[in-house]
Each structure stands twice: as structure tokens, then as C-alpha cells.
Amino acid sequence: MICLNIKELKPRAVVPEITLEIVSLGPPREFANERGSGKVCSAAAKDDTGEEVVLSLWNEQIDLVSEGSKIKIENGWCSEFQGQKQVSTGKFGKMEILE
């Protein structure tokens, strides 16, 4: 599997694999829409090059990480919001805590 760096991410594209370190966590927010409800949290994360990206954490993922956590996302998704790339596990991806 190809492990990407943040600068290689393309909006609206699958992220085969990326390893990130959580830099900071925003406050969790509640949401509700036609597909259901839950919690979402925006975090700042960096790769080995030091470049940062917004990481969207959903529901139980929020409680699994803290600042300094290293994670790996496989089969994730890159979206774009207000010109800024965002990474999440998307519908089909998974997140693994590395340390």
C-alpha cells in the first residue's frame, strides 16, 4: 500500500494510507442530519515532513486519540472545505492508533 504525505493528497480522492501525528484537538460538536446524528471533532495533524492538515474525527474515534497520538488511516478520504484539505476515514476507511 502507498503511504502518502500531506502534500500528495488530492481533494475528493481516496487516501490509500497516511500516517499522522495529532497536533491539537478542537472541541467535539454534535451533529444531526438525514443520515443520523453523532459527534465530530476537527484536529490538526502533521506528517513526517511537518506539513499539517485538518483531520476529521467521528464519534468513537474522538475518544481514542489525544495530542501527540500517532495514527494510521487506511482507505480514507480527502475532502476540501473553504480551500483547505481535510482527511477522514470516510465511509470505508479505518483508523489505527500506532502509539
PDB file of N, CA and C in Angstrom:
ATOM      1  N   MET A   1       0.842  -1.191   0.000  1.00  0.00           N
ATOM      2  CA  MET A   1       0.000   0.000   0.000  1.00  0.00           C
ATOM      3  C   MET A   1       0.884   1.250   0.000  1.00  0.00           C
ATOM      4  N   ILE A   2       0.423   2.274  -0.691  1.00  0.00           N
ATOM      5  CA  ILE A   2       1.198   3.506  -0.828  1.00  0.00           C
ATOM      6  C   ILE A   2       0.869   4.441   0.336  1.00  0.00           C
ATOM      7  N   CYS A   3       1.892   4.809   1.111  1.00  0.00           N
ATOM      8  CA  CYS A   3       1.702   5.752   2.208  1.00  0.00           C
ATOM      9  C   CYS A   3       1.976   7.162   1.669  1.00  0.00           C
ATOM     10  N   LEU A   4       0.972   8.021   1.729  1.00  0.00           N
ATOM     11  CA  LEU A   4       1.084   9.370   1.178  1.00  0.00           C
ATOM     12  C   LEU A   4       1.605  10.357   2.205  1.00  0.00           C
ATOM     13  N   ASN A   5       2.173  11.452   1.707  1.00  0.00           N
ATOM     14  CA  ASN A   5       2.442  12.636   2.522  1.00  0.00           C
ATOM     15  C   ASN A   5       1.279  13.596   2.313  1.00  0.00           C
ATOM     16  N   ILE A   6       1.144  14.568   3.206  1.00  0.00           N
ATOM     17  CA  ILE A   6       0.037  15.532   3.109  1.00  0.00           C
ATOM     18  C   ILE A   6       0.067  16.274   1.782  1.00  0.00           C
ATOM     19  N   LYS A   7       1.248  16.671   1.309  1.00  0.00           N
ATOM     20  CA  LYS A   7       1.297  17.443   0.055  1.00  0.00           C
ATOM     21  C   LYS A   7       0.844  16.633  -1.156  1.00  0.00           C
ATOM     22  N   GLU A   8       0.795  15.303  -1.027  1.00  0.00           N
ATOM     23  CA  GLU A   8       0.348  14.447  -2.130  1.00  0.00           C
ATOM     24  C   GLU A   8      -1.166  14.227  -2.133  1.00  0.00           C
ATOM     25  N   LEU A   9      -1.854  14.704  -1.106  1.00  0.00           N
ATOM     26  CA  LEU A   9      -3.308  14.497  -1.018  1.00  0.00           C
ATOM     27  C   LEU A   9      -4.028  15.295  -2.090  1.00  0.00           C
ATOM     28  N   LYS A  10      -5.039  14.684  -2.673  1.00  0.00           N
ATOM     29  CA  LYS A  10      -5.874  15.353  -3.679  1.00  0.00           C
ATOM     30  C   LYS A  10      -7.303  15.415  -3.140  1.00  0.00           C
ATOM     31  N   PRO A  11      -7.932  16.607  -3.185  1.00  0.00           N
ATOM     32  CA  PRO A  11      -9.326  16.710  -2.730  1.00  0.00           C
ATOM     33  C   PRO A  11     -10.254  15.786  -3.511  1.00  0.00           C
ATOM     34  N   ARG A  12     -11.272  15.269  -2.834  1.00  0.00           N
ATOM     35  CA  ARG A  12     -12.261  14.349  -3.415  1.00  0.00           C
ATOM     36  C   ARG A  12     -11.593  13.085  -3.956  1.00  0.00           C
ATOM     37  N   ALA A  13     -10.626  12.564  -3.204  1.00  0.00           N
ATOM     38  CA  ALA A  13      -9.917  11.351  -3.633  1.00  0.00           C
ATOM     39  C   ALA A  13      -9.664  10.432  -2.440  1.00  0.00           C
ATOM     40  N   VAL A  14      -9.545   9.150  -2.751  1.00  0.00           N
ATOM     41  CA  VAL A  14      -9.233   8.151  -1.733  1.00  0.00           C
ATOM     42  C   VAL A  14      -7.803   8.362  -1.229  1.00  0.00           C
ATOM     43  N   VAL A  15      -7.610   8.140   0.064  1.00  0.00           N
ATOM     44  CA  VAL A  15      -6.286   8.180   0.681  1.00  0.00           C
ATOM     45  C   VAL A  15      -5.926   6.724   1.020  1.00  0.00           C
ATOM     46  N   PRO A  16      -5.070   6.065   0.192  1.00  0.00           N
ATOM     47  CA  PRO A  16      -4.792   4.645   0.433  1.00  0.00           C
ATOM     48  C   PRO A  16      -4.248   4.408   1.841  1.00  0.00           C
ATOM     49  N   GLU A  17      -3.272   5.225   2.238  1.00  0.00           N
ATOM     50  CA  GLU A  17      -2.704   5.109   3.579  1.00  0.00           C
ATOM     51  C   GLU A  17      -1.972   6.395   3.907  1.00  0.00           C
ATOM     52  N   ILE A  18      -2.122   6.866   5.160  1.00  0.00           N
ATOM     53  CA  ILE A  18      -1.373   8.035   5.624  1.00  0.00           C
ATOM     54  C   ILE A  18      -1.134   7.871   7.116  1.00  0.00           C
ATOM     55  N   THR A  19       0.061   8.250   7.551  1.00  0.00           N
ATOM     56  CA  THR A  19       0.408   8.214   8.969  1.00  0.00           C
ATOM     57  C   THR A  19       0.524   9.659   9.452  1.00  0.00           C
ATOM     58  N   LEU A  20      -0.168   9.966  10.541  1.00  0.00           N
ATOM     59  CA  LEU A  20      -0.234  11.335  11.047  1.00  0.00           C
ATOM     60  C   LEU A  20      -0.012  11.369  12.552  1.00  0.00           C
ATOM     61  N   GLU A  21       0.450  12.531  13.039  1.00  0.00           N
ATOM     62  CA  GLU A  21       0.538  12.781  14.475  1.00  0.00           C
ATOM     63  C   GLU A  21      -0.434  13.902  14.812  1.00  0.00           C
ATOM     64  N   ILE A  22      -1.245  13.699  15.862  1.00  0.00           N
ATOM     65  CA  ILE A  22      -2.214  14.708  16.275  1.00  0.00           C
ATOM     66  C   ILE A  22      -1.471  15.872  16.933  1.00  0.00           C
ATOM     67  N   VAL A  23      -1.650  17.084  16.399  1.00  0.00           N
ATOM     68  CA  VAL A  23      -1.009  18.280  16.940  1.00  0.00           C
ATOM     69  C   VAL A  23      -1.930  18.939  17.965  1.00  0.00           C
ATOM     70  N   SER A  24      -3.213  19.076  17.615  1.00  0.00           N
ATOM     71  CA  SER A  24      -4.180  19.673  18.539  1.00  0.00           C
ATOM     72  C   SER A  24      -5.574  19.182  18.194  1.00  0.00           C
ATOM     73  N   LEU A  25      -6.434  19.179  19.211  1.00  0.00           N
ATOM     74  CA  LEU A  25      -7.819  18.730  19.043  1.00  0.00           C
ATOM     75  C   LEU A  25      -8.754  19.885  19.329  1.00  0.00           C
ATOM     76  N   GLY A  26      -9.720  20.092  18.441  1.00  0.00           N
ATOM     77  CA  GLY A  26     -10.752  21.087  18.692  1.00  0.00           C
ATOM     78  C   GLY A  26     -11.841  20.479  19.569  1.00  0.00           C
ATOM     79  N   PRO A  27     -12.818  21.285  19.970  1.00  0.00           N
ATOM     80  CA  PRO A  27     -13.919  20.757  20.781  1.00  0.00           C
ATOM     81  C   PRO A  27     -14.851  19.883  19.931  1.00  0.00           C
ATOM     82  N   PRO A  28     -15.310  18.750  20.472  1.00  0.00           N
ATOM     83  CA  PRO A  28     -16.288  17.929  19.735  1.00  0.00           C
ATOM     84  C   PRO A  28     -17.599  18.691  19.558  1.00  0.00           C
ATOM     85  N   ARG A  29     -18.232  18.510  18.402  1.00  0.00           N
ATOM     86  CA  ARG A  29     -19.520  19.146  18.120  1.00  0.00           C
ATOM     87  C   ARG A  29     -20.554  18.060  17.848  1.00  0.00           C
ATOM     88  N   GLU A  30     -21.768  18.298  18.277  1.00  0.00           N
ATOM     89  CA  GLU A  30     -22.878  17.383  17.970  1.00  0.00           C
ATOM     90  C   GLU A  30     -23.401  17.729  16.578  1.00  0.00           C
ATOM     91  N   PHE A  31     -23.859  16.720  15.847  1.00  0.00           N
ATOM     92  CA  PHE A  31     -24.494  16.983  14.557  1.00  0.00           C
ATOM     93  C   PHE A  31     -25.694  16.059  14.398  1.00  0.00           C
ATOM     94  N   ALA A  32     -26.614  16.491  13.566  1.00  0.00           N
ATOM     95  CA  ALA A  32     -27.767  15.657  13.202  1.00  0.00           C
ATOM     96  C   ALA A  32     -28.141  16.017  11.775  1.00  0.00           C
ATOM     97  N   ASN A  33     -28.359  14.988  10.943  1.00  0.00           N
ATOM     98  CA  ASN A  33     -28.815  15.216   9.574  1.00  0.00           C
ATOM     99  C   ASN A  33     -29.685  14.033   9.164  1.00  0.00           C
ATOM    100  N   GLU A  34     -30.031  13.970   7.872  1.00  0.00           N
ATOM    101  CA  GLU A  34     -30.928  12.912   7.407  1.00  0.00           C
ATOM    102  C   GLU A  34     -30.311  11.516   7.547  1.00  0.00           C
ATOM    103  N   ARG A  35     -28.988  11.431   7.653  1.00  0.00           N
ATOM    104  CA  ARG A  35     -28.328  10.122   7.787  1.00  0.00           C
ATOM    105  C   ARG A  35     -28.124   9.709   9.232  1.00  0.00           C
ATOM    106  N   GLY A  36     -28.448  10.589  10.183  1.00  0.00           N
ATOM    107  CA  GLY A  36     -28.279  10.233  11.588  1.00  0.00           C
ATOM    108  C   GLY A  36     -27.663  11.364  12.379  1.00  0.00           C
ATOM    109  N   SER A  37     -27.171  11.039  13.555  1.00  0.00           N
ATOM    110  CA  SER A  37     -26.578  12.060  14.411  1.00  0.00           C
ATOM    111  C   SER A  37     -25.353  11.473  15.102  1.00  0.00           C
ATOM    112  N   GLY A  38     -24.561  12.346  15.703  1.00  0.00           N
ATOM    113  CA  GLY A  38     -23.358  11.892  16.389  1.00  0.00           C
ATOM    114  C   GLY A  38     -22.480  13.068  16.761  1.00  0.00           C
ATOM    115  N   LYS A  39     -21.177  12.807  16.887  1.00  0.00           N
ATOM    116  CA  LYS A  39     -20.205  13.841  17.243  1.00  0.00           C
ATOM    117  C   LYS A  39     -19.114  13.885  16.183  1.00  0.00           C
ATOM    118  N   VAL A  40     -18.581  15.065  15.962  1.00  0.00           N
ATOM    119  CA  VAL A  40     -17.445  15.242  15.064  1.00  0.00           C
ATOM    120  C   VAL A  40     -16.473  16.219  15.725  1.00  0.00           C
ATOM    121  N   CYS A  41     -15.186  16.016  15.468  1.00  0.00           N
ATOM    122  CA  CYS A  41     -14.151  16.860  16.051  1.00  0.00           C
ATOM    123  C   CYS A  41     -13.109  17.138  14.981  1.00  0.00           C
ATOM    124  N   SER A  42     -12.710  18.386  14.837  1.00  0.00           N
ATOM    125  CA  SER A  42     -11.632  18.737  13.907  1.00  0.00           C
ATOM    126  C   SER A  42     -10.324  18.790  14.678  1.00  0.00           C
ATOM    127  N   ALA A  43      -9.315  18.130  14.134  1.00  0.00           N
ATOM    128  CA  ALA A  43      -7.990  18.118  14.760  1.00  0.00           C
ATOM    129  C   ALA A  43      -6.967  18.587  13.741  1.00  0.00           C
ATOM    130  N   ALA A  44      -5.881  19.169  14.240  1.00  0.00           N
ATOM    131  CA  ALA A  44      -4.737  19.459  13.375  1.00  0.00           C
ATOM    132  C   ALA A  44      -3.797  18.271  13.486  1.00  0.00           C
ATOM    133  N   ALA A  45      -3.316  17.794  12.336  1.00  0.00           N
ATOM    134  CA  ALA A  45      -2.401  16.654  12.326  1.00  0.00           C
ATOM    135  C   ALA A  45      -1.265  16.940  11.363  1.00  0.00           C
ATOM    136  N   LYS A  46      -0.086  16.356  11.652  1.00  0.00           N
ATOM    137  CA  LYS A  46       1.070  16.570  10.784  1.00  0.00           C
ATOM    138  C   LYS A  46       1.657  15.228  10.369  1.00  0.00           C
ATOM    139  N   ASP A  47       2.349  15.255   9.217  1.00  0.00           N
ATOM    140  CA  ASP A  47       3.038  14.054   8.755  1.00  0.00           C
ATOM    141  C   ASP A  47       4.527  14.173   9.089  1.00  0.00           C
ATOM    142  N   ASP A  48       5.326  13.235   8.588  1.00  0.00           N
ATOM    143  CA  ASP A  48       6.761  13.219   8.887  1.00  0.00           C
ATOM    144  C   ASP A  48       7.501  14.432   8.333  1.00  0.00           C
ATOM    145  N   THR A  49       6.929  15.100   7.334  1.00  0.00           N
ATOM    146  CA  THR A  49       7.582  16.280   6.763  1.00  0.00           C
ATOM    147  C   THR A  49       7.287  17.533   7.583  1.00  0.00           C
ATOM    148  N   GLY A  50       6.345  17.439   8.542  1.00  0.00           N
ATOM    149  CA  GLY A  50       5.969  18.599   9.354  1.00  0.00           C
ATOM    150  C   GLY A  50       4.802  19.375   8.782  1.00  0.00           C
ATOM    151  N   GLU A  51       4.364  19.014   7.578  1.00  0.00           N
ATOM    152  CA  GLU A  51       3.214  19.683   6.970  1.00  0.00           C
ATOM    153  C   GLU A  51       1.949  19.276   7.721  1.00  0.00           C
ATOM    154  N   GLU A  52       0.989  20.222   7.849  1.00  0.00           N
ATOM    155  CA  GLU A  52      -0.231  19.966   8.615  1.00  0.00           C
ATOM    156  C   GLU A  52      -1.471  19.884   7.737  1.00  0.00           C
ATOM    157  N   VAL A  53      -2.466  19.159   8.236  1.00  0.00           N
ATOM    158  CA  VAL A  53      -3.748  19.010   7.562  1.00  0.00           C
ATOM    159  C   VAL A  53      -4.829  18.940   8.634  1.00  0.00           C
ATOM    160  N   VAL A  54      -6.066  19.273   8.265  1.00  0.00           N
ATOM    161  CA  VAL A  54      -7.198  19.113   9.175  1.00  0.00           C
ATOM    162  C   VAL A  54      -7.644  17.652   9.119  1.00  0.00           C
ATOM    163  N   LEU A  55      -7.816  17.055  10.286  1.00  0.00           N
ATOM    164  CA  LEU A  55      -8.269  15.675  10.403  1.00  0.00           C
ATOM    165  C   LEU A  55      -9.647  15.692  11.051  1.00  0.00           C
ATOM    166  N   SER A  56     -10.637  15.083  10.400  1.00  0.00           N
ATOM    167  CA  SER A  56     -11.981  14.987  10.965  1.00  0.00           C
ATOM    168  C   SER A  56     -12.118  13.651  11.686  1.00  0.00           C
ATOM    169  N   LEU A  57     -12.441  13.721  12.972  1.00  0.00           N
ATOM    170  CA  LEU A  57     -12.646  12.526  13.791  1.00  0.00           C
ATOM    171  C   LEU A  57     -14.128  12.395  14.073  1.00  0.00           C
ATOM    172  N   TRP A  58     -14.648  11.178  13.946  1.00  0.00           N
ATOM    173  CA  TRP A  58     -16.081  10.941  14.093  1.00  0.00           C
ATOM    174  C   TRP A  58     -16.364  10.032  15.288  1.00  0.00           C
ATOM    175  N   ASN A  59     -17.367  10.400  16.083  1.00  0.00           N
ATOM    176  CA  ASN A  59     -17.921   9.571  17.154  1.00  0.00           C
ATOM    177  C   ASN A  59     -16.843   8.940  18.037  1.00  0.00           C
ATOM    178  N   GLU A  60     -16.745   7.589  18.049  1.00  0.00           N
ATOM    179  CA  GLU A  60     -15.820   6.914  18.975  1.00  0.00           C
ATOM    180  C   GLU A  60     -14.351   7.201  18.671  1.00  0.00           C
ATOM    181  N   GLN A  61     -14.025   7.641  17.451  1.00  0.00           N
ATOM    182  CA  GLN A  61     -12.634   7.990  17.125  1.00  0.00           C
ATOM    183  C   GLN A  61     -12.135   9.127  18.018  1.00  0.00           C
ATOM    184  N   ILE A  62     -13.038  10.031  18.404  1.00  0.00           N
ATOM    185  CA  ILE A  62     -12.665  11.216  19.184  1.00  0.00           C
ATOM    186  C   ILE A  62     -12.020  10.797  20.507  1.00  0.00           C
ATOM    187  N   ASP A  63     -12.569   9.765  21.146  1.00  0.00           N
ATOM    188  CA  ASP A  63     -12.082   9.343  22.458  1.00  0.00           C
ATOM    189  C   ASP A  63     -10.814   8.498  22.387  1.00  0.00           C
ATOM    190  N   LEU A  64     -10.415   8.069  21.191  1.00  0.00           N
ATOM    191  CA  LEU A  64      -9.256   7.190  21.046  1.00  0.00           C
ATOM    192  C   LEU A  64      -7.934   7.940  20.959  1.00  0.00           C
ATOM    193  N   VAL A  65      -7.985   9.246  20.658  1.00  0.00           N
ATOM    194  CA  VAL A  65      -6.750   9.993  20.417  1.00  0.00           C
ATOM    195  C   VAL A  65      -6.616  11.171  21.373  1.00  0.00           C
ATOM    196  N   SER A  66      -5.383  11.627  21.517  1.00  0.00           N
ATOM    197  CA  SER A  66      -5.094  12.857  22.249  1.00  0.00           C
ATOM    198  C   SER A  66      -3.924  13.533  21.543  1.00  0.00           C
ATOM    199  N   GLU A  67      -3.556  14.728  21.993  1.00  0.00           N
ATOM    200  CA  GLU A  67      -2.433  15.420  21.369  1.00  0.00           C
ATOM    201  C   GLU A  67      -1.194  14.543  21.483  1.00  0.00           C
ATOM    202  N   GLY A  68      -0.463  14.398  20.386  1.00  0.00           N
ATOM    203  CA  GLY A  68       0.733  13.569  20.369  1.00  0.00           C
ATOM    204  C   GLY A  68       0.483  12.145  19.885  1.00  0.00           C
ATOM    205  N   SER A  69      -0.799  11.732  19.785  1.00  0.00           N
ATOM    206  CA  SER A  69      -1.109  10.386  19.288  1.00  0.00           C
ATOM    207  C   SER A  69      -0.637  10.246  17.845  1.00  0.00           C
ATOM    208  N   LYS A  70      -0.104   9.078  17.515  1.00  0.00           N
ATOM    209  CA  LYS A  70       0.237   8.768  16.129  1.00  0.00           C
ATOM    210  C   LYS A  70      -0.812   7.787  15.621  1.00  0.00           C
ATOM    211  N   ILE A  71      -1.336   8.082  14.431  1.00  0.00           N
ATOM    212  CA  ILE A  71      -2.391   7.243  13.860  1.00  0.00           C
ATOM    213  C   ILE A  71      -2.058   6.883  12.424  1.00  0.00           C
ATOM    214  N   LYS A  72      -2.667   5.817  11.953  1.00  0.00           N
ATOM    215  CA  LYS A  72      -2.583   5.445  10.540  1.00  0.00           C
ATOM    216  C   LYS A  72      -4.012   5.332  10.034  1.00  0.00           C
ATOM    217  N   ILE A  73      -4.285   5.973   8.908  1.00  0.00           N
ATOM    218  CA  ILE A  73      -5.587   5.853   8.254  1.00  0.00           C
ATOM    219  C   ILE A  73      -5.381   5.057   6.976  1.00  0.00           C
ATOM    220  N   GLU A  74      -6.197   4.028   6.799  1.00  0.00           N
ATOM    221  CA  GLU A  74      -6.172   3.233   5.578  1.00  0.00           C
ATOM    222  C   GLU A  74      -7.508   3.384   4.873  1.00  0.00           C
ATOM    223  N   ASN A  75      -7.459   3.494   3.548  1.00  0.00           N
ATOM    224  CA  ASN A  75      -8.667   3.606   2.731  1.00  0.00           C
ATOM    225  C   ASN A  75      -9.517   4.796   3.167  1.00  0.00           C
ATOM    226  N   GLY A  76      -8.849   5.903   3.496  1.00  0.00           N
ATOM    227  CA  GLY A  76      -9.537   7.107   3.954  1.00  0.00           C
ATOM    228  C   GLY A  76     -10.004   7.978   2.800  1.00  0.00           C
ATOM    229  N   TRP A  77     -10.349   9.216   3.122  1.00  0.00           N
ATOM    230  CA  TRP A  77     -10.892  10.138   2.131  1.00  0.00           C
ATOM    231  C   TRP A  77     -10.350  11.536   2.387  1.00  0.00           C
ATOM    232  N   CYS A  78     -10.035  12.236   1.310  1.00  0.00           N
ATOM    233  CA  CYS A  78      -9.609  13.629   1.392  1.00  0.00           C
ATOM    234  C   CYS A  78     -10.705  14.495   0.783  1.00  0.00           C
ATOM    235  N   SER A  79     -11.189  15.450   1.568  1.00  0.00           N
ATOM    236  CA  SER A  79     -12.177  16.403   1.059  1.00  0.00           C
ATOM    237  C   SER A  79     -11.554  17.794   1.147  1.00  0.00           C
ATOM    238  N   GLU A  80     -12.322  18.785   0.732  1.00  0.00           N
ATOM    239  CA  GLU A  80     -11.839  20.160   0.792  1.00  0.00           C
ATOM    240  C   GLU A  80     -12.960  21.027   1.330  1.00  0.00           C
ATOM    241  N   PHE A  81     -12.637  21.888   2.298  1.00  0.00           N
ATOM    242  CA  PHE A  81     -13.626  22.808   2.863  1.00  0.00           C
ATOM    243  C   PHE A  81     -12.986  24.177   2.948  1.00  0.00           C
ATOM    244  N   GLN A  82     -13.600  25.157   2.320  1.00  0.00           N
ATOM    245  CA  GLN A  82     -13.099  26.534   2.290  1.00  0.00           C
ATOM    246  C   GLN A  82     -11.621  26.573   1.878  1.00  0.00           C
ATOM    247  N   GLY A  83     -11.295  25.797   0.836  1.00  0.00           N
ATOM    248  CA  GLY A  83      -9.953  25.813   0.272  1.00  0.00           C
ATOM    249  C   GLY A  83      -8.917  25.026   1.062  1.00  0.00           C
ATOM    250  N   GLN A  84      -9.332  24.352   2.118  1.00  0.00           N
ATOM    251  CA  GLN A  84      -8.396  23.616   2.966  1.00  0.00           C
ATOM    252  C   GLN A  84      -8.667  22.115   2.873  1.00  0.00           C
ATOM    253  N   LYS A  85      -7.602  21.341   2.650  1.00  0.00           N
ATOM    254  CA  LYS A  85      -7.766  19.891   2.577  1.00  0.00           C
ATOM    255  C   LYS A  85      -8.084  19.326   3.954  1.00  0.00           C
ATOM    256  N   GLN A  86      -8.968  18.312   3.972  1.00  0.00           N
ATOM    257  CA  GLN A  86      -9.329  17.633   5.210  1.00  0.00           C
ATOM    258  C   GLN A  86      -9.279  16.136   4.976  1.00  0.00           C
ATOM    259  N   VAL A  87      -8.774  15.408   5.961  1.00  0.00           N
ATOM    260  CA  VAL A  87      -8.668  13.956   5.865  1.00  0.00           C
ATOM    261  C   VAL A  87      -9.586  13.323   6.901  1.00  0.00           C
ATOM    262  N   SER A  88     -10.221  12.220   6.516  1.00  0.00           N
ATOM    263  CA  SER A  88     -11.018  11.433   7.461  1.00  0.00           C
ATOM    264  C   SER A  88     -10.999   9.978   7.013  1.00  0.00           C
ATOM    265  N   THR A  89     -11.590   9.108   7.828  1.00  0.00           N
ATOM    266  CA  THR A  89     -11.684   7.711   7.422  1.00  0.00           C
ATOM    267  C   THR A  89     -12.746   7.535   6.347  1.00  0.00           C
ATOM    268  N   GLY A  90     -13.622   8.523   6.182  1.00  0.00           N
ATOM    269  CA  GLY A  90     -14.671   8.413   5.178  1.00  0.00           C
ATOM    270  C   GLY A  90     -15.616   7.265   5.512  1.00  0.00           C
ATOM    271  N   LYS A  91     -16.324   6.770   4.498  1.00  0.00           N
ATOM    272  CA  LYS A  91     -17.292   5.691   4.722  1.00  0.00           C
ATOM    273  C   LYS A  91     -16.631   4.336   4.904  1.00  0.00           C
ATOM    274  N   PHE A  92     -15.502   4.118   4.235  1.00  0.00           N
ATOM    275  CA  PHE A  92     -14.957   2.761   4.131  1.00  0.00           C
ATOM    276  C   PHE A  92     -13.601   2.581   4.807  1.00  0.00           C
ATOM    277  N   GLY A  93     -13.024   3.662   5.321  1.00  0.00           N
ATOM    278  CA  GLY A  93     -11.669   3.575   5.866  1.00  0.00           C
ATOM    279  C   GLY A  93     -11.636   3.121   7.305  1.00  0.00           C
ATOM    280  N   LYS A  94     -10.396   2.912   7.788  1.00  0.00           N
ATOM    281  CA  LYS A  94     -10.236   2.593   9.193  1.00  0.00           C
ATOM    282  C   LYS A  94      -9.056   3.354   9.746  1.00  0.00           C
ATOM    283  N   MET A  95      -9.111   3.610  11.054  1.00  0.00           N
ATOM    284  CA  MET A  95      -8.064   4.333  11.744  1.00  0.00           C
ATOM    285  C   MET A  95      -7.442   3.399  12.769  1.00  0.00           C
ATOM    286  N   GLU A  96      -6.114   3.388  12.780  1.00  0.00           N
ATOM    287  CA  GLU A  96      -5.374   2.559  13.733  1.00  0.00           C
ATOM    288  C   GLU A  96      -4.509   3.470  14.587  1.00  0.00           C
ATOM    289  N   ILE A  97      -4.507   3.255  15.902  1.00  0.00           N
ATOM    290  CA  ILE A  97      -3.644   4.024  16.809  1.00  0.00           C
ATOM    291  C   ILE A  97      -2.289   3.321  16.835  1.00  0.00           C
ATOM    292  N   LEU A  98      -1.216   4.063  16.519  1.00  0.00           N
ATOM    293  CA  LEU A  98       0.107   3.457  16.436  1.00  0.00           C
ATOM    294  C   LEU A  98       0.849   3.495  17.767  1.00  0.00           C
ATOM    295  N   GLU A  99       0.671   4.577  18.544  1.00  0.00           N
ATOM    296  CA  GLU A  99       1.328   4.658  19.851  1.00  0.00           C
ATOM    297  C   GLU A  99       0.639   5.653  20.741  1.00  0.00           C
TER     298      GLU A  99
END
